[in-house]
Amino acid sequence: MNNALDSRLSLTFNIGFDEKGNLKFQTRNFQNVKPSAADAEVYQTAIALSSLTKFELDKVERHNMYELNA
């Protein structure tokens, strides 16, 4: 059986351009996301958090860590 141990939410924001005209990104990580939370709930939380910034949300990622048992 696979047991979820931990989950982390990563939000990547488009923060503008560098001196060469390339897009710049910044990632914010949120630890201790409830592993049993549904993906849709985590996504809605990400949208709510992103509304608190002036930057455009580019990407939402969820990283789960599992214990694998044979």
PDB file of C-alpha atoms in Angstrom:
ATOM      1  CA  MET A   1       0.000   0.000   0.000  1.00  0.00           C
ATOM      2  CA  ASN A   2       1.239   3.531  -0.772  1.00  0.00           C
ATOM      3  CA  ASN A   3       1.032   5.991   2.100  1.00  0.00           C
ATOM      4  CA  ALA A   4       1.119   9.714   1.396  1.00  0.00           C
ATOM      5  CA  LEU A   5       3.594  11.313   3.792  1.00  0.00           C
ATOM      6  CA  ASP A   6       3.707  14.927   2.732  1.00  0.00           C
ATOM      7  CA  SER A   7       2.486  17.318   0.069  1.00  0.00           C
ATOM      8  CA  ARG A   8       3.800  20.707  -1.102  1.00  0.00           C
ATOM      9  CA  LEU A   9       2.236  23.401  -3.285  1.00  0.00           C
ATOM     10  CA  SER A  10       4.397  25.436  -5.691  1.00  0.00           C
ATOM     11  CA  LEU A  11       3.169  28.602  -7.406  1.00  0.00           C
ATOM     12  CA  THR A  12       5.270  30.064 -10.224  1.00  0.00           C
ATOM     13  CA  PHE A  13       4.704  33.711 -11.113  1.00  0.00           C
ATOM     14  CA  ASN A  14       5.683  35.731 -14.180  1.00  0.00           C
ATOM     15  CA  ILE A  15       7.445  38.724 -12.596  1.00  0.00           C
ATOM     16  CA  GLY A  16       8.444  40.607 -15.731  1.00  0.00           C
ATOM     17  CA  PHE A  17      11.449  40.773 -18.026  1.00  0.00           C
ATOM     18  CA  ASP A  18      15.195  40.860 -17.453  1.00  0.00           C
ATOM     19  CA  GLU A  19      17.584  43.288 -19.142  1.00  0.00           C
ATOM     20  CA  LYS A  20      17.788  41.009 -22.225  1.00  0.00           C
ATOM     21  CA  GLY A  21      14.019  40.832 -22.654  1.00  0.00           C
ATOM     22  CA  ASN A  22      13.625  37.298 -21.306  1.00  0.00           C
ATOM     23  CA  LEU A  23      10.730  36.442 -19.035  1.00  0.00           C
ATOM     24  CA  LYS A  24      11.598  36.151 -15.338  1.00  0.00           C
ATOM     25  CA  PHE A  25       9.797  33.776 -13.017  1.00  0.00           C
ATOM     26  CA  GLN A  26       9.616  33.404  -9.258  1.00  0.00           C
ATOM     27  CA  THR A  27       8.372  30.342  -7.385  1.00  0.00           C
ATOM     28  CA  ARG A  28       6.747  30.325  -3.957  1.00  0.00           C
ATOM     29  CA  ASN A  29       6.441  27.045  -2.057  1.00  0.00           C
ATOM     30  CA  PHE A  30       3.898  26.176   0.609  1.00  0.00           C
ATOM     31  CA  GLN A  31       4.775  23.221   2.838  1.00  0.00           C
ATOM     32  CA  ASN A  32       2.555  20.906   4.850  1.00  0.00           C
ATOM     33  CA  VAL A  33      -0.365  20.694   2.444  1.00  0.00           C
ATOM     34  CA  LYS A  34      -2.752  18.033   3.708  1.00  0.00           C
ATOM     35  CA  PRO A  35      -1.888  14.925   1.634  1.00  0.00           C
ATOM     36  CA  SER A  36      -5.526  13.791   1.574  1.00  0.00           C
ATOM     37  CA  ALA A  37      -6.752  17.119   0.119  1.00  0.00           C
ATOM     38  CA  ALA A  38      -8.281  16.786  -3.342  1.00  0.00           C
ATOM     39  CA  ASP A  39      -6.363  18.263  -6.268  1.00  0.00           C
ATOM     40  CA  ALA A  40      -9.285  20.576  -7.071  1.00  0.00           C
ATOM     41  CA  GLU A  41      -9.214  21.970  -3.527  1.00  0.00           C
ATOM     42  CA  VAL A  42      -5.471  22.549  -3.681  1.00  0.00           C
ATOM     43  CA  TYR A  43      -5.845  24.262  -7.058  1.00  0.00           C
ATOM     44  CA  GLN A  44      -8.577  26.579  -5.749  1.00  0.00           C
ATOM     45  CA  THR A  45      -6.321  27.453  -2.819  1.00  0.00           C
ATOM     46  CA  ALA A  46      -3.524  28.273  -5.274  1.00  0.00           C
ATOM     47  CA  ILE A  47      -5.831  30.597  -7.217  1.00  0.00           C
ATOM     48  CA  ALA A  48      -6.891  32.325  -3.995  1.00  0.00           C
ATOM     49  CA  LEU A  49      -3.273  32.781  -2.893  1.00  0.00           C
ATOM     50  CA  SER A  50      -2.240  34.116  -6.295  1.00  0.00           C
ATOM     51  CA  SER A  51      -4.935  36.787  -6.108  1.00  0.00           C
ATOM     52  CA  LEU A  52      -2.985  38.318  -3.211  1.00  0.00           C
ATOM     53  CA  THR A  53      -0.039  39.221  -5.468  1.00  0.00           C
ATOM     54  CA  LYS A  54       0.398  41.712  -8.274  1.00  0.00           C
ATOM     55  CA  PHE A  55       2.133  39.125 -10.478  1.00  0.00           C
ATOM     56  CA  GLU A  56       0.549  36.843 -13.073  1.00  0.00           C
ATOM     57  CA  LEU A  57       0.285  33.180 -12.064  1.00  0.00           C
ATOM     58  CA  ASP A  58       2.101  31.027 -14.616  1.00  0.00           C
ATOM     59  CA  LYS A  59       2.051  27.534 -13.129  1.00  0.00           C
ATOM     60  CA  VAL A  60       0.616  25.541 -10.209  1.00  0.00           C
ATOM     61  CA  GLU A  61       2.343  22.348  -9.106  1.00  0.00           C
ATOM     62  CA  ARG A  62       1.662  19.872  -6.347  1.00  0.00           C
ATOM     63  CA  HIS A  63       4.502  17.693  -5.129  1.00  0.00           C
ATOM     64  CA  ASN A  64       3.569  14.585  -3.162  1.00  0.00           C
ATOM     65  CA  MET A  65       5.924  12.329  -1.231  1.00  0.00           C
ATOM     66  CA  TYR A  66       4.920   8.721  -0.676  1.00  0.00           C
ATOM     67  CA  GLU A  67       6.248   5.809   1.288  1.00  0.00           C
ATOM     68  CA  LEU A  68       6.416   2.804  -1.016  1.00  0.00           C
ATOM     69  CA  ASN A  69       5.916  -0.633   0.469  1.00  0.00           C
ATOM     70  CA  ALA A  70       6.418  -3.888  -1.368  1.00  0.00           C
TER      71      ALA A  70
END
